[in-house]
Amino acid sequence: RSDYVGFATLPNQVHRKSVKKGFDFTLMVAGESGLGKSTLVNSLFLTDLHKDRKLLNAEERINQTVEITKHTVDIEEKGVKLKLTIVDTPGFGDAVNNSECWKPVTDYIDLQFEQYFRDESGLNRKNIQDNRVHCCLYFIPPFEHGLRPVDIEFMKALQDKVNVVPLISKADCLTPSEIKKLKERLREEIDKYGIKIYQFPDCDSDEDEEFKRQDKELKESSPFAVIGSNTVVEARGQRVRGRLYPWGIVEVENPSHCDFVKLRTMLIRTHMHDLKDITSDCHYENYRAQCIQTMTS
Ligand code: GDP
Ligand code: MG
């Protein structure tokens, strides 16, 4: 079913207490403007983030993102609540000068840490609103043959602050063999330039074979190639999210068309807990240590 996100299976990952309270998760998107960031987050959680705006032509109803915007959606599945916050960023490329184009994004992440740090040292420590960014999807254009200098700089600026998950955007522009080549190239370059992207944790040896197979497949598919769409089309007698071309339909949730489902499963079903742990144990701890250092020096 396409309106089923799947986080209700999360109890397997975490303890009962958080199940009752519900989960918080904050996801950010970043990268050049026009690569489909707003469209993808819209497709990911099946909510029209921009629904208060007047609908134009369906293809155009996502306006250009001109400032950092935060949307929160409450989703509930099988009695499990998820408060999902999506931070949409304007993206670079519109300005003449792109130097330090990551600055608004890193500033935003730091500001959330700062807020958390202040709350944590305050009186009301039990009920802190956690707005820290748990994951940043970084969009890489499909038209290049690898990383551009700006992609390298951008991801490097983010890597010690947030879990960076690189994505190949608009994957419908590439053939399967082109996608394969680009993925290999990107993996090599990420390695070569020492970019620290989010590392999927090693699989526990006591997991069953099916789990191990899926885990291996997930790791081999990175960086995920994704397609977004805000339109529902008819394919094989079903209404699905897709893009209609004169030669056929590209289906967002069809695993043989792109890695969209893998990405969503990873974020919501299998790795949300790990993304949150790393945010608080590594990225936030780094920030905190720096704060304390400057306070005492
Ligand atoms: P943003 O600036 O990164 O937020 O990009 P938008 O989401 O506003 O999308 C920019 C344009 O790209 C819109 O016309 C979208 O319809 C189109 N678009 C979005 N996702 C895809 C995709 O996966 N494939 C293709 N071919 N076009 C897309
Ligand atoms: Mg946008």
Coordinates of C-alpha atoms and ligand atoms in Angstrom, one line a residue:
R1 CA 0.0 0.0 0.0
S2 CA 1.4 3.3 -1.0
D3 CA 0.0 5.3 2.0
Y4 CA 1.9 3.1 4.4
V5 CA 5.1 4.5 5.7
G6 CA 6.1 1.6 8.0
F7 CA 7.5 3.2 11.1
A8 CA 5.1 1.2 13.2
T9 CA 7.6 -1.6 13.0
L10 CA 9.9 0.6 15.0
P11 CA 9.2 -1.1 18.3
N12 CA 11.6 -3.7 17.2
Q13 CA 14.3 -1.1 17.3
V14 CA 13.6 0.7 20.5
H15 CA 12.1 0.2 23.9
R16 CA 8.5 0.4 24.9
K17 CA 8.8 3.8 26.6
S18 CA 9.5 5.7 23.5
V19 CA 6.8 3.8 21.7
K20 CA 4.3 5.2 24.0
K21 CA 5.6 8.7 23.9
G22 CA 6.1 8.6 20.2
F23 CA 9.2 9.4 18.1
D24 CA 10.7 12.6 17.0
F25 CA 12.7 12.7 13.8
T26 CA 14.2 15.7 12.0
L27 CA 15.3 15.3 8.4
M28 CA 16.9 18.0 6.3
V29 CA 17.4 18.3 2.6
A30 CA 20.2 20.3 1.0
G31 CA 21.9 20.7 -2.4
E32 CA 21.6 22.8 -5.5
S33 CA 18.3 24.4 -6.3
G34 CA 16.1 22.6 -8.8
L35 CA 17.3 19.1 -8.1
G36 CA 13.9 18.0 -6.7
K37 CA 14.5 18.4 -2.9
S38 CA 11.0 19.7 -2.1
T39 CA 9.4 17.2 -4.4
L40 CA 11.2 14.3 -2.8
V41 CA 10.3 15.1 0.8
N42 CA 6.8 15.5 -0.4
S43 CA 6.9 12.1 -2.0
L44 CA 8.6 10.5 1.0
F45 CA 5.9 11.1 3.5
L46 CA 2.9 11.4 1.4
T47 CA 1.8 14.7 2.8
D48 CA 1.6 17.8 0.8
L49 CA 3.9 20.0 2.8
H50 CA 2.7 23.0 0.8
K51 CA -1.0 22.3 1.0
D52 CA -1.9 25.6 2.5
R53 CA -0.8 27.1 -0.8
K54 CA -3.1 27.5 -3.7
L55 CA -2.7 24.6 -6.0
L56 CA -1.6 25.4 -9.5
N57 CA -0.8 22.9 -12.1
A58 CA 0.1 19.8 -10.2
E59 CA 3.7 19.8 -11.5
E60 CA 4.2 23.4 -10.5
R61 CA 2.6 23.4 -7.1
I62 CA 5.9 23.3 -5.3
N63 CA 7.2 26.8 -5.3
Q64 CA 10.8 27.6 -5.3
T65 CA 12.1 27.4 -1.8
V66 CA 13.5 30.8 -0.9
E67 CA 14.3 30.4 2.8
I68 CA 14.9 27.6 5.3
T69 CA 11.4 26.3 6.2
K70 CA 10.4 23.7 8.7
H71 CA 7.3 21.6 8.4
T72 CA 6.1 19.2 11.0
V73 CA 3.8 16.3 10.3
D74 CA 2.3 13.9 12.8
I75 CA 1.9 10.5 11.5
E76 CA 0.3 7.6 13.3
E77 CA 0.4 4.0 12.3
K78 CA -0.9 1.1 14.4
G79 CA -0.9 3.3 17.4
V80 CA 2.7 4.4 17.1
K81 CA 3.2 8.1 16.7
L82 CA 5.9 9.8 14.8
K83 CA 6.5 13.5 14.8
L84 CA 8.4 14.2 11.7
T85 CA 10.0 17.5 11.0
I86 CA 11.3 18.3 7.6
V87 CA 13.7 21.1 7.1
D88 CA 13.7 22.3 3.6
T89 CA 16.6 24.5 2.5
P90 CA 16.6 26.9 -0.4
G91 CA 19.6 25.3 -2.2
F92 CA 22.4 27.0 -3.9
G93 CA 22.9 28.0 -7.4
D94 CA 20.6 30.9 -7.6
A95 CA 23.1 33.3 -6.2
V96 CA 25.9 34.6 -8.4
N97 CA 28.5 33.8 -5.7
N98 CA 28.3 30.3 -4.3
S99 CA 31.1 30.5 -2.0
E100 CA 30.1 29.4 1.5
C101 CA 26.7 28.4 0.2
W102 CA 26.5 25.8 2.9
K103 CA 26.7 28.5 5.6
P104 CA 22.9 29.0 6.2
V105 CA 22.6 25.2 6.5
T106 CA 25.4 24.7 8.9
D107 CA 24.2 27.7 10.9
Y108 CA 20.8 26.2 11.2
I109 CA 22.2 22.9 12.5
D110 CA 24.5 24.7 15.0
L111 CA 21.6 26.8 16.2
Q112 CA 19.6 23.7 17.1
F113 CA 22.6 22.3 19.0
E114 CA 23.0 25.6 20.8
Q115 CA 19.3 25.6 21.8
Y116 CA 19.5 22.0 23.0
F117 CA 22.7 22.8 24.9
R118 CA 21.0 25.7 26.6
D119 CA 17.9 23.7 27.5
E120 CA 20.0 20.8 28.8
S121 CA 21.7 23.1 31.2
G122 CA 18.4 24.7 32.2
L123 CA 15.8 23.9 34.8
N124 CA 13.4 22.0 32.6
R125 CA 15.7 19.3 31.5
K126 CA 13.0 16.6 31.4
N127 CA 10.9 18.2 28.6
I128 CA 13.4 19.4 26.1
Q129 CA 12.1 19.9 22.7
D130 CA 14.7 18.2 20.5
N131 CA 15.1 20.0 17.3
R132 CA 18.5 18.6 16.4
V133 CA 18.8 17.6 12.8
H134 CA 19.2 13.8 12.6
C135 CA 19.9 13.4 9.0
C136 CA 20.7 15.5 6.0
L137 CA 19.9 14.3 2.5
Y138 CA 22.4 15.8 0.1
F139 CA 21.3 16.0 -3.5
I140 CA 23.8 15.3 -6.3
P141 CA 22.9 16.2 -9.8
P142 CA 22.5 13.3 -12.3
F143 CA 24.1 15.2 -15.2
E144 CA 27.6 15.3 -14.0
H145 CA 30.1 12.4 -14.0
G146 CA 30.9 12.7 -10.4
L147 CA 31.2 15.2 -7.6
R148 CA 31.6 18.9 -8.3
P149 CA 33.9 21.0 -6.2
V150 CA 30.9 22.5 -4.6
D151 CA 29.5 19.1 -3.6
I152 CA 32.7 18.1 -2.0
E153 CA 32.9 21.4 0.0
F154 CA 29.3 21.3 1.0
M155 CA 29.4 17.7 2.3
K156 CA 32.6 18.4 4.1
A157 CA 31.1 21.4 5.8
L158 CA 28.3 19.2 7.0
Q159 CA 30.1 16.0 7.8
D160 CA 31.0 16.7 11.5
K161 CA 27.6 18.2 12.3
V162 CA 25.1 15.9 10.9
N163 CA 24.6 12.4 9.3
V164 CA 25.0 13.1 5.6
V165 CA 23.2 10.8 3.2
P166 CA 24.1 11.6 -0.4
L167 CA 21.5 11.0 -3.1
I168 CA 21.6 10.9 -6.9
S169 CA 18.7 13.1 -7.7
K170 CA 16.3 12.8 -10.7
A171 CA 17.4 9.3 -11.4
D172 CA 14.9 9.0 -14.2
C173 CA 17.3 11.0 -16.3
L174 CA 19.8 8.1 -16.3
T175 CA 19.7 4.5 -17.7
P176 CA 20.4 1.7 -15.3
S177 CA 24.0 1.3 -16.5
E178 CA 24.6 5.0 -16.2
I179 CA 23.3 4.9 -12.6
K180 CA 25.6 2.0 -11.8
K181 CA 28.6 3.8 -13.2
L182 CA 27.8 7.0 -11.4
K183 CA 27.3 5.2 -8.1
E184 CA 30.7 3.5 -8.4
R185 CA 32.3 6.8 -9.3
L186 CA 30.7 8.6 -6.4
R187 CA 31.7 5.9 -3.9
E188 CA 35.3 6.2 -5.2
E189 CA 35.3 10.0 -5.0
I190 CA 33.7 10.1 -1.5
D191 CA 36.5 7.9 -0.4
K192 CA 39.2 9.7 -2.2
Y193 CA 38.2 13.1 -0.9
G194 CA 37.7 11.8 2.6
I195 CA 34.1 12.8 2.8
K196 CA 32.5 11.3 5.9
I197 CA 29.0 10.3 4.9
Y198 CA 26.6 8.3 7.2
Q199 CA 27.9 4.8 7.5
F200 CA 25.4 2.0 7.8
P201 CA 26.2 0.1 10.9
D202 CA 27.6 -3.4 10.6
C203 CA 24.9 -6.1 10.7
D204 CA 24.7 -8.1 13.9
S205 CA 25.9 -11.7 13.3
D206 CA 22.8 -13.1 15.0
E207 CA 20.5 -11.5 12.5
D208 CA 18.6 -13.8 10.1
E209 CA 19.7 -14.4 6.6
E210 CA 16.9 -12.4 5.0
F211 CA 17.9 -9.4 7.2
K212 CA 21.5 -9.8 6.2
R213 CA 20.7 -10.0 2.6
Q214 CA 18.6 -6.7 2.8
D215 CA 21.4 -5.0 4.7
K216 CA 24.0 -6.0 2.1
E217 CA 21.7 -4.8 -0.7
L218 CA 21.2 -1.5 1.1
K219 CA 24.9 -0.9 1.5
E220 CA 25.6 -1.8 -2.1
S221 CA 22.9 0.6 -3.4
S222 CA 24.5 3.7 -1.9
P223 CA 24.4 6.5 -2.9
F224 CA 20.7 5.9 -3.5
A225 CA 19.3 7.1 -6.8
V226 CA 15.9 8.7 -6.3
I227 CA 13.0 10.0 -8.2
G228 CA 10.3 12.3 -6.8
S229 CA 6.9 13.3 -8.0
N230 CA 3.9 15.1 -6.8
T231 CA 1.5 13.6 -9.2
V232 CA -0.5 10.4 -9.0
V233 CA -0.7 8.5 -12.2
E234 CA -2.3 5.3 -13.3
A235 CA 0.0 2.3 -13.8
R236 CA -1.0 -1.3 -14.1
G237 CA -4.5 -0.5 -13.0
Q238 CA -3.3 1.2 -9.8
R239 CA -2.9 4.8 -8.8
V240 CA 0.7 5.4 -8.0
R241 CA 3.1 8.3 -7.5
G242 CA 4.9 8.7 -10.8
R243 CA 6.1 10.8 -13.7
L244 CA 4.3 10.4 -16.9
Y245 CA 6.4 10.7 -20.1
P246 CA 5.3 10.2 -23.7
W247 CA 7.1 6.9 -23.7
G248 CA 5.9 5.6 -20.4
I249 CA 5.5 6.0 -16.6
V250 CA 8.3 6.2 -14.1
E251 CA 7.1 5.0 -10.7
V252 CA 8.6 6.5 -7.6
E253 CA 7.9 3.4 -5.5
N254 CA 8.9 0.8 -7.9
P255 CA 12.2 -0.7 -6.8
S256 CA 13.2 -1.5 -10.3
H257 CA 12.8 2.2 -11.2
C258 CA 14.8 3.7 -8.4
D259 CA 15.9 3.4 -4.8
F260 CA 13.2 5.6 -3.3
V261 CA 11.6 2.7 -1.2
K262 CA 15.1 1.7 0.1
L263 CA 15.7 5.3 1.2
R264 CA 12.4 5.5 3.0
T265 CA 12.7 2.2 4.6
M266 CA 16.2 3.0 5.8
L267 CA 15.2 6.4 7.2
I268 CA 12.0 5.3 8.9
R269 CA 12.0 1.6 9.4
T270 CA 15.5 0.4 9.9
H271 CA 18.0 3.1 10.7
M272 CA 16.1 5.9 12.4
H273 CA 17.3 4.9 15.8
D274 CA 20.9 4.7 14.7
L275 CA 20.7 8.1 13.0
K276 CA 19.4 9.6 16.2
D277 CA 22.0 7.9 18.4
I278 CA 24.9 9.1 16.2
T279 CA 23.4 12.6 16.2
S280 CA 23.4 12.7 20.0
D281 CA 26.5 10.6 20.8
C282 CA 28.8 12.0 18.1
H283 CA 27.7 15.2 16.4
Y284 CA 26.1 16.8 19.4
E285 CA 28.8 15.6 21.7
N286 CA 31.4 17.3 19.5
Y287 CA 29.5 20.5 19.6
R288 CA 29.1 20.3 23.4
A289 CA 32.8 19.6 23.9
Q290 CA 33.7 22.7 21.8
C291 CA 31.2 24.8 23.8
I292 CA 32.6 23.7 27.1
Q293 CA 36.2 24.3 25.8
T294 CA 35.4 27.9 24.8
M295 CA 33.6 28.5 28.1
T296 CA 36.6 27.4 30.1
S297 CA 39.4 28.8 28.1
Ligands
GDP1 P1 14.3 21.9 -5.3 O1 14.7 23.3 -5.8 O2 15.5 21.1 -5.1 O3 13.4 21.9 -4.1 O4 13.5 21.2 -6.5 P2 11.9 21.1 -6.7 O5 11.4 20.0 -5.9 O6 11.3 22.4 -6.6 O7 11.9 20.5 -8.2 C1 12.4 21.3 -9.3 C2 11.8 20.7 -10.6 O8 12.3 19.4 -10.9 C3 10.3 20.6 -10.6 O9 9.8 20.9 -11.9 C4 10.0 19.1 -10.4 O10 8.8 18.7 -10.9 C5 11.2 18.5 -11.1 N1 11.6 17.2 -10.4 C6 11.5 16.9 -9.1 N2 11.9 15.6 -8.9 C7 12.2 15.1 -10.1 C8 12.7 13.8 -10.5 O11 12.9 12.9 -9.7 N3 12.9 13.7 -11.8 C9 12.7 14.6 -12.7 N4 12.9 14.4 -14.0 N5 12.2 15.9 -12.4 C10 12.0 16.1 -11.1
MG2 MG 12.9 23.5 -2.9

